[in-house]
mmCIF file of C-alpha atoms and ligand atoms in Angstrom:
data_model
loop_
_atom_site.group_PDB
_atom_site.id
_atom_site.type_symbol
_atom_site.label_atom_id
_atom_site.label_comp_id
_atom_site.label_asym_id
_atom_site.label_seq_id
_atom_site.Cartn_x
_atom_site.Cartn_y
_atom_site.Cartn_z
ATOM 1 C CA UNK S 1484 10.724 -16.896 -26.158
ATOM 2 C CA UNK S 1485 14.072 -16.581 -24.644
ATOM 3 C CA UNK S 1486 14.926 -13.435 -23.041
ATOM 4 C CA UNK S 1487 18.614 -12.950 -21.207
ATOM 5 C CA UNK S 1488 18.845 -10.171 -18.302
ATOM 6 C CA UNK S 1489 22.507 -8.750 -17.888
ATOM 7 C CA UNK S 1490 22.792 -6.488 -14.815
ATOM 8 C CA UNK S 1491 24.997 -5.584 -12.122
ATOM 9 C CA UNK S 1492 22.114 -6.737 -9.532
ATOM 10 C CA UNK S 1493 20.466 -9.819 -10.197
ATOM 11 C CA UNK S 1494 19.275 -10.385 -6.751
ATOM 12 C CA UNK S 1495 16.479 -7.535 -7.882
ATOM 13 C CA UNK S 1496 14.926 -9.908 -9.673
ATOM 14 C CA UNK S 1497 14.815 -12.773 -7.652
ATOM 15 C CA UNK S 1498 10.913 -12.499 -6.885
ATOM 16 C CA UNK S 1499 9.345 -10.651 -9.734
ATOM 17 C CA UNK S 1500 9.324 -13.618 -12.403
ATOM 18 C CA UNK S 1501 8.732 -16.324 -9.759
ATOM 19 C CA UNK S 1502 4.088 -15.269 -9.742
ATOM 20 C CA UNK S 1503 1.035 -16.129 -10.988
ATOM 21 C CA UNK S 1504 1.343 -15.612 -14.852
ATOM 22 C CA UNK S 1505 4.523 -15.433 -15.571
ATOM 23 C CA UNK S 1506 5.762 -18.205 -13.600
ATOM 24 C CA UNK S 1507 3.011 -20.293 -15.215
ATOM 25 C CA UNK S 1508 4.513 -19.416 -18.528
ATOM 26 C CA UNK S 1509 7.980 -20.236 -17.488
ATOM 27 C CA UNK S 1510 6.908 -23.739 -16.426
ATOM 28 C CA UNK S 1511 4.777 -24.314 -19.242
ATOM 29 C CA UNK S 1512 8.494 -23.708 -21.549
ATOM 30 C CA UNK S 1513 6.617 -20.930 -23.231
ATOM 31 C CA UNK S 1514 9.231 -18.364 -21.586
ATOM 32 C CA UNK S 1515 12.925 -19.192 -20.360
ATOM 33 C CA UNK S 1516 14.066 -15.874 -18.388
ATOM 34 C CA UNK S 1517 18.032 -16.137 -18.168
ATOM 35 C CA UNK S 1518 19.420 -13.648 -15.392
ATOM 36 C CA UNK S 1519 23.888 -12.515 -16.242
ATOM 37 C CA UNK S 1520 25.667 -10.589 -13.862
ATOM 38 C CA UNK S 1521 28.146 -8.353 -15.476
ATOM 39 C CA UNK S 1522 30.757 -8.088 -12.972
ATOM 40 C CA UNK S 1523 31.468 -12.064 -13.620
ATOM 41 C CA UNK S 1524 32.543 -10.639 -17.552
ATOM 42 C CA UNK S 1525 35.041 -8.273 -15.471
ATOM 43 C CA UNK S 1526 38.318 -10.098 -15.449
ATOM 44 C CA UNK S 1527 40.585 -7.935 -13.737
ATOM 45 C CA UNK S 1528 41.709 -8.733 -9.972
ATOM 46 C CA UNK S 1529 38.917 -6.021 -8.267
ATOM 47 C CA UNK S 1530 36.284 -6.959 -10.911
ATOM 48 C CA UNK S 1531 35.821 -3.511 -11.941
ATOM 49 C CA UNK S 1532 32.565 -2.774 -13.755
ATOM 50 C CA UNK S 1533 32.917 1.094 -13.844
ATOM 51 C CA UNK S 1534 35.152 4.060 -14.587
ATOM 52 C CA UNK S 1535 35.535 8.224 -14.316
ATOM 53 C CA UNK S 1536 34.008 9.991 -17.621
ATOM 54 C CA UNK S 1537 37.087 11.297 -20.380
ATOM 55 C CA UNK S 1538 35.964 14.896 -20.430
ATOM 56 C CA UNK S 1539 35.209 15.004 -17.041
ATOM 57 C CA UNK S 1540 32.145 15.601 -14.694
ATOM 58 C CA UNK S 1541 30.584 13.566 -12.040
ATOM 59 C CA UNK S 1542 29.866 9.798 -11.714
ATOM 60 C CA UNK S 1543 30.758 6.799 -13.080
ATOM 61 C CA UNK S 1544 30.125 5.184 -16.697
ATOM 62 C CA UNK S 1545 29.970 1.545 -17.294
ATOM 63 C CA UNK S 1546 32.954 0.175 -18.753
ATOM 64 C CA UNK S 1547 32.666 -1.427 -22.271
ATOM 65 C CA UNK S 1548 33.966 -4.448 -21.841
ATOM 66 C CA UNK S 1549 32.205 -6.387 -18.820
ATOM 67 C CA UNK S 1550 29.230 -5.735 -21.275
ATOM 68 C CA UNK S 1551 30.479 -6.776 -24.429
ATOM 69 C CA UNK S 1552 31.750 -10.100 -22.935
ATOM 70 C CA UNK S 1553 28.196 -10.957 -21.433
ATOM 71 C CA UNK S 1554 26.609 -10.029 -24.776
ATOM 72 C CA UNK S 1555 28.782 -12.571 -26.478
ATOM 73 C CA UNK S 1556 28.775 -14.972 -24.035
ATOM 74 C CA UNK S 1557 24.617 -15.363 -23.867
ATOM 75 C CA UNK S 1558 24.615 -15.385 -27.511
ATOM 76 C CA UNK S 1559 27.183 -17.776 -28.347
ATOM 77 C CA UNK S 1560 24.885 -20.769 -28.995
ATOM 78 C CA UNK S 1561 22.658 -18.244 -31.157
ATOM 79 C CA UNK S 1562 24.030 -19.400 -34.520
ATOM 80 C CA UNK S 1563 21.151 -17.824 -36.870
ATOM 81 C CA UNK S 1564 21.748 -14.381 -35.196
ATOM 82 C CA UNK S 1565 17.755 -14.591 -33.914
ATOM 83 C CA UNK S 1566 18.451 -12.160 -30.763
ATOM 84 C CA UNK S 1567 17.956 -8.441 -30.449
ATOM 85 C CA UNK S 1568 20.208 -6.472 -27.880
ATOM 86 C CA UNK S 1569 18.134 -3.826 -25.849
ATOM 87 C CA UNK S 1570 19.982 -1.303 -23.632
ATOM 88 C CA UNK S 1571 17.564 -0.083 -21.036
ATOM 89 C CA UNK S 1572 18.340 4.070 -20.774
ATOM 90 C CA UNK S 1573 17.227 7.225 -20.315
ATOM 91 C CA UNK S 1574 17.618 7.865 -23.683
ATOM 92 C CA UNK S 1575 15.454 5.410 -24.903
ATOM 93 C CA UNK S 1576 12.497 5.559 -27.390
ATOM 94 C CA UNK S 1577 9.676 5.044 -25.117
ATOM 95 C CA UNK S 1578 8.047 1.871 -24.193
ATOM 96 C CA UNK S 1579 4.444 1.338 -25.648
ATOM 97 C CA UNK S 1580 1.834 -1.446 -25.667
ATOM 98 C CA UNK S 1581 2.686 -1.604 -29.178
ATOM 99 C CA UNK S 1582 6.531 -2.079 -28.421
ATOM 100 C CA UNK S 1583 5.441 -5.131 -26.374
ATOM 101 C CA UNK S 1584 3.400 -6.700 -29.035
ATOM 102 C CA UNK S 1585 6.346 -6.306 -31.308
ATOM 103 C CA UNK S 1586 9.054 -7.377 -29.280
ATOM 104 C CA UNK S 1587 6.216 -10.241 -28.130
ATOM 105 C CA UNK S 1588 7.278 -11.882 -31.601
ATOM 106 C CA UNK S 1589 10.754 -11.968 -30.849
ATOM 107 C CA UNK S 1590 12.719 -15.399 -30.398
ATOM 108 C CA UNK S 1591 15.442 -13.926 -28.152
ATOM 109 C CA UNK S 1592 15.850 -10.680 -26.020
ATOM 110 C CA UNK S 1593 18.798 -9.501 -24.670
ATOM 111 C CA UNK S 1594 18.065 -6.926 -22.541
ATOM 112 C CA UNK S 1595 21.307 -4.770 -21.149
ATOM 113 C CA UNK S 1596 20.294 -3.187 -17.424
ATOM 114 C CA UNK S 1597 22.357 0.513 -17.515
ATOM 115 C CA UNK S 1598 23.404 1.840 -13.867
ATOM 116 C CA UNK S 1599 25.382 4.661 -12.697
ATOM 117 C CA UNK S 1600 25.546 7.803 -15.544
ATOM 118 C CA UNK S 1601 25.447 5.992 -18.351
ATOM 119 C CA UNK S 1602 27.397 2.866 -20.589
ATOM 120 C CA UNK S 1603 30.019 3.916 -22.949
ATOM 121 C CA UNK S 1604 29.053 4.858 -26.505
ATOM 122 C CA UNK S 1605 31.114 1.825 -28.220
ATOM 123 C CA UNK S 1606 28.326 -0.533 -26.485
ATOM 124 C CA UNK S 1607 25.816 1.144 -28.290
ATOM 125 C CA UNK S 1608 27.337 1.065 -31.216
ATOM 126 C CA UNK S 1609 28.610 -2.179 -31.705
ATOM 127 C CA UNK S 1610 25.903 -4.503 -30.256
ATOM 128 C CA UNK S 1611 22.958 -2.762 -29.535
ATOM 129 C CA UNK S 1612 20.178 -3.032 -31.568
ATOM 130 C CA UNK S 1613 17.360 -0.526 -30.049
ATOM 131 C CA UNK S 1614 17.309 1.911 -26.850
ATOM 132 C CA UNK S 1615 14.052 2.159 -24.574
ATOM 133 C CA UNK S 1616 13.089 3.653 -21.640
ATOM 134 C CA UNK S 1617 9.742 3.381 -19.836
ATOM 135 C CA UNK S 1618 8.906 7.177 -19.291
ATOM 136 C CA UNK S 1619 9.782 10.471 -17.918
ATOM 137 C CA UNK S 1620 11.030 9.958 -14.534
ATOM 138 C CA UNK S 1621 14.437 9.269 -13.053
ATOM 139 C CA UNK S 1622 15.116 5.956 -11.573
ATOM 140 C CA UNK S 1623 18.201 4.332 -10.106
ATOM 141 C CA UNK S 1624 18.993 1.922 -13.175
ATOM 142 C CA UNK S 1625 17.688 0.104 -15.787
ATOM 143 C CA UNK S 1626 16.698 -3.025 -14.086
ATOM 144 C CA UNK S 1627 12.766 -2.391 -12.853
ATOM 145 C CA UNK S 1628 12.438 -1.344 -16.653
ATOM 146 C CA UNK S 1629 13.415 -4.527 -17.701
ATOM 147 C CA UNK S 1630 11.250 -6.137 -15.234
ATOM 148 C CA UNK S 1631 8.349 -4.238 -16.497
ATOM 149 C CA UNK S 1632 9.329 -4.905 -19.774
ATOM 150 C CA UNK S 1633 9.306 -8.764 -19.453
ATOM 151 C CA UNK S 1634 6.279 -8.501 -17.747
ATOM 152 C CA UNK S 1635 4.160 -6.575 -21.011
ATOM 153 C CA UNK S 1636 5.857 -8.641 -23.396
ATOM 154 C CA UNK S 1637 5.517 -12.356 -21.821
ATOM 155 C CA UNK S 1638 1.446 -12.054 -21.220
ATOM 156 C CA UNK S 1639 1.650 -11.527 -24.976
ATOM 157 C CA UNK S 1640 3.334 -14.428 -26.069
ATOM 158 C CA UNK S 1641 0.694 -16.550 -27.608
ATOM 159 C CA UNK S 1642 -1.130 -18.846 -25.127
ATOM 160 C CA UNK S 1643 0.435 -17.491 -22.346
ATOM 161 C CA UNK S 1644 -2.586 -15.830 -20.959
ATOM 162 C CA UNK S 1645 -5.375 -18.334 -20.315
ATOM 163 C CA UNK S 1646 -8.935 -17.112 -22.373
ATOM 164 C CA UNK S 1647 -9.931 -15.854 -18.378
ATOM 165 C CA UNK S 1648 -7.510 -13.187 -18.831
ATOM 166 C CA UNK S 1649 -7.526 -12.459 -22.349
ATOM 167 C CA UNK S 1650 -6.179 -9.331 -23.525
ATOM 168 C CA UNK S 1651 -8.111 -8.226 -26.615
ATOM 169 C CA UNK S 1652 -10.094 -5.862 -23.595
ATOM 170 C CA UNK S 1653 -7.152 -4.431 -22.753
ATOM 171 C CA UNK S 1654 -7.543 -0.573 -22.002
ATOM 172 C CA UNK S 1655 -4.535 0.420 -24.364
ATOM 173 C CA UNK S 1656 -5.091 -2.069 -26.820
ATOM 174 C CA UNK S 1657 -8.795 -0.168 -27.669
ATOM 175 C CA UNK S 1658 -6.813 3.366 -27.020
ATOM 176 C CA UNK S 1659 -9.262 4.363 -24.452
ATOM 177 C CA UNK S 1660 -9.825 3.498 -20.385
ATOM 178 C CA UNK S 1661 -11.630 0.711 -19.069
ATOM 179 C CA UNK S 1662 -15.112 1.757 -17.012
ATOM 180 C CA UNK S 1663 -15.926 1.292 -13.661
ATOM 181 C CA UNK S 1664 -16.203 -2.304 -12.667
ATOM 182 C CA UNK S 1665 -18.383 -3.763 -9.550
ATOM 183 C CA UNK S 1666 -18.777 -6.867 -7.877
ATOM 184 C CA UNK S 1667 -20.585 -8.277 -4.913
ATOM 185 C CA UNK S 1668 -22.280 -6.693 -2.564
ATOM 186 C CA UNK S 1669 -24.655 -4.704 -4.095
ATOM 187 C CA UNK S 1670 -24.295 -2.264 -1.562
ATOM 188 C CA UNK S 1671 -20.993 -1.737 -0.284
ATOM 189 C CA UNK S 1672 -20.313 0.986 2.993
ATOM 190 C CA UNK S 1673 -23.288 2.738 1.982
ATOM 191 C CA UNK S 1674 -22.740 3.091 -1.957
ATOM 192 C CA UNK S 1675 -24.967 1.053 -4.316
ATOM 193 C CA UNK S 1676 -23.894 -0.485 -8.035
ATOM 194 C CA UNK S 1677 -25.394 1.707 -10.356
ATOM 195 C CA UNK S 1678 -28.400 0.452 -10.968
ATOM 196 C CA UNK S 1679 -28.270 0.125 -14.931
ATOM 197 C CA UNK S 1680 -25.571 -2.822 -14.268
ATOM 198 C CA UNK S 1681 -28.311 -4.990 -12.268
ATOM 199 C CA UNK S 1682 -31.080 -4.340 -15.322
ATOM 200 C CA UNK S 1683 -30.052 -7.173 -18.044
ATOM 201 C CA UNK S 1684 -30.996 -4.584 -20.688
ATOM 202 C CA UNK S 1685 -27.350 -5.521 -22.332
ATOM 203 C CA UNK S 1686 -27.246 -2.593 -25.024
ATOM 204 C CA UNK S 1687 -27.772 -0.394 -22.187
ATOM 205 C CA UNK S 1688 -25.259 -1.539 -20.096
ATOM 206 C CA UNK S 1689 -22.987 -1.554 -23.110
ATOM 207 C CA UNK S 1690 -23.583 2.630 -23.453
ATOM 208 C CA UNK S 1691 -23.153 3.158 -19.799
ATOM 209 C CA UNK S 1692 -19.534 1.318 -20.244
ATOM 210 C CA UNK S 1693 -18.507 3.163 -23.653
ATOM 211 C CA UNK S 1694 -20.075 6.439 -21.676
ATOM 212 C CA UNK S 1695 -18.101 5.951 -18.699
ATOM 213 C CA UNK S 1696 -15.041 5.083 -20.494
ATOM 214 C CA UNK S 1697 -15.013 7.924 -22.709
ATOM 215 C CA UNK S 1698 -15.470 9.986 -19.940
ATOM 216 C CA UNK S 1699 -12.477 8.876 -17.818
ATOM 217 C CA UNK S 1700 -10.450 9.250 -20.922
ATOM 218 C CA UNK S 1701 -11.597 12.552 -21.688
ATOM 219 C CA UNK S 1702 -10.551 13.837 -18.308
ATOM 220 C CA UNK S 1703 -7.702 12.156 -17.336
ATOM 221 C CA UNK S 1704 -6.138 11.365 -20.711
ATOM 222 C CA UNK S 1705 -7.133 13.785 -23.247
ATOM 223 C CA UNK S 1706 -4.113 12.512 -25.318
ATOM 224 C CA UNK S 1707 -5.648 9.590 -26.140
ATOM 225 C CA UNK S 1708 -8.733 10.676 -27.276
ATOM 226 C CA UNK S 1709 -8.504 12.503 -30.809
ATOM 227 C CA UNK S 1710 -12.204 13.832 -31.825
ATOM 228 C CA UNK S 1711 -12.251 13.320 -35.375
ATOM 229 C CA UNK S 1712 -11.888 9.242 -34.832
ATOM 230 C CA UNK S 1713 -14.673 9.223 -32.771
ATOM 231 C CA UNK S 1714 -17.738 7.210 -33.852
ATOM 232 C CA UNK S 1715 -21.493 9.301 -34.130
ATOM 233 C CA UNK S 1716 -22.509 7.180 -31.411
ATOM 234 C CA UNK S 1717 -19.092 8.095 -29.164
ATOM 235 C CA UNK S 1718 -19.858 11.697 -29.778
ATOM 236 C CA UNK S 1719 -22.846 11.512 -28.424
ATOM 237 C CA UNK S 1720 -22.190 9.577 -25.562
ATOM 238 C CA UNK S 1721 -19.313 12.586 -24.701
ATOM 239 C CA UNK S 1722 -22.149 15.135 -25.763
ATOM 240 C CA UNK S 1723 -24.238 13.513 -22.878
ATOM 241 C CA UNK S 1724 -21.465 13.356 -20.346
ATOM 242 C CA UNK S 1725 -20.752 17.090 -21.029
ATOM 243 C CA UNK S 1726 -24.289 17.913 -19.543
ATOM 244 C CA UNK S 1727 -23.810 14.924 -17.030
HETATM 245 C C1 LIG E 593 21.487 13.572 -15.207
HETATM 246 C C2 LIG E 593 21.273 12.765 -16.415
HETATM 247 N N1 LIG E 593 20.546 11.514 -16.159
HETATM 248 C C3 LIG E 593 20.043 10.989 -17.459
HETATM 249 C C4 LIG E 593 18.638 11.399 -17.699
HETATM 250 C C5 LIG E 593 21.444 10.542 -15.539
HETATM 251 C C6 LIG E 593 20.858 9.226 -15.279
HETATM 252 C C7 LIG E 593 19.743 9.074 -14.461
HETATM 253 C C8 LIG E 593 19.229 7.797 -14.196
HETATM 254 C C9 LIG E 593 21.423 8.102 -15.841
HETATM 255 C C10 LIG E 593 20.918 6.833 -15.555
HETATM 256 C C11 LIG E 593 19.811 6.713 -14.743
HETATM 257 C C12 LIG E 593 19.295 5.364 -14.445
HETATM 258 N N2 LIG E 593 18.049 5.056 -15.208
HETATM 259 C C13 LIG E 593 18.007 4.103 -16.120
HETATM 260 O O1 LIG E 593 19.001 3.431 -16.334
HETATM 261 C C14 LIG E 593 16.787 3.878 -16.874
HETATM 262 C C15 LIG E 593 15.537 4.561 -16.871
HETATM 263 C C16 LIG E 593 15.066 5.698 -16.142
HETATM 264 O O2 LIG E 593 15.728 6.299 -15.290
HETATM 265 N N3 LIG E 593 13.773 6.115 -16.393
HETATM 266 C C17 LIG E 593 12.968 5.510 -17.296
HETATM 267 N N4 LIG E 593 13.366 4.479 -18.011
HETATM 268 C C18 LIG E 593 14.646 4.011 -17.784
HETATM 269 S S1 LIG E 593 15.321 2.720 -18.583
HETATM 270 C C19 LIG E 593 16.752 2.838 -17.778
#
């Protein structure tokens, strides 16, 4: 997968892509990560990326050029139209594991990094293809989305995780939380591993995980847990932590 970063900042991401996974995947060829600074698309003699709002009101919008000439300049050797333009914005559907796995199937990204207030609308509706943001929270700009965005998506990308670090156990990919998870020492400052993890009864260790896990979910993220697709056997597990 090719995936092009256009952003007024691109010493942010000098760092992020450069570890462990990802940078494995990059110099495997499984992942080319292209960074574009918009202001070189500005041609004017102050480079001028940004301008006051028609209408009024306070702080600057992105000017629609800069950004249209970057987004035709990184896809200018993409004959069969294979990219798809993603603004990063506030107004965004919201990022979900299942967002990654689709865009994981992608042959091109383009993701556009807003700053300031906002882009102007003719950006939006000439080139780009799908809005996201990653949640409900104010940030500065759109360029730790994209790096978080890259980050879901690449460990996706078919052999790009090594069978160690497999995802088919990942928390959101069963819709529930992982259980508690213990290592050596046995007894650590005083607090022992449960005991049911050292017993090699395997189907009972496998209850005490589904137990546990149900129970995190069920307190901390009641949203993710919707009664009627619960198993018999989950029910009864919850039943049990409800007296627990
Ligand atoms: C006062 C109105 N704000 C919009 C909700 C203005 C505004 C705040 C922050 C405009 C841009 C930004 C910068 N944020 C992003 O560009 C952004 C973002 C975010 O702030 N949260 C979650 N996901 C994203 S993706 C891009």
């Amino acid at each position: 997968m090719k995936i092009d970063i256009l952003t007024l900042f691109p010493e942010m991401f000098m760092g992020p892509f450069d570890n462990s996974i990802i940078k494995r995947a990059r110099e495997k060829g499984m992942l080319e990560i292209h960074l574009t600074n918009i202001r070189d698309f500005a041609f004017d003699k102050h480079k001028i990326v940004d301008d006051y709002p028609f209408g009024g009101g306070s702080g600057m919008v992105m000017k629609p050029d800069p950004v249209f000439t970057a987004v035709e300049h990184v896809k200018k050797n993409d004959k069969e139209k294979l990219s798809r333009v993603i603004l990063l914005c506030p107004q965004g559907r919201v990022f979900k594991q299942e967002t990654a796995k689709r865009l994981s199937g992608e042959a091109h990204l383009i993701l556009i990094c807003g700053h300031y207030e906002g882009i102007d609308e003719r950006v939006r509706e000439m080139i780009v293809d799908e809005e996201i943001s990653i949640g409900d929270f104010v940030l500065t700009g759109g360029e730790i989305p994209a790096m978080v965005m890259v980050d879901a998506i690449s460990r996706l990308i078919p052999g790009v995780l090594g069978d160690e670090d497999s995802y088919v156990n990942d928390s959101f990919y069963n819709g529930i939380l992982e259980h508690p998870q213990y290592t050596r020492p046995r007894e650590y400052k005083g607090i022992q591993v449960p005991e049911v993890l050292l017993s090699g009864n395997h189907e009972k260790i496998r209850q005490w995980r589904r137990k546990k896990s149900l129970q995190r979910t069920m307190q901390r993220r009641p949203d993710l847990l919707k009664r009627e697709d619960l198993s018999p056997e989950d029910s009864k597990l919850l039943e049990q932590t409800e007296e627990d």
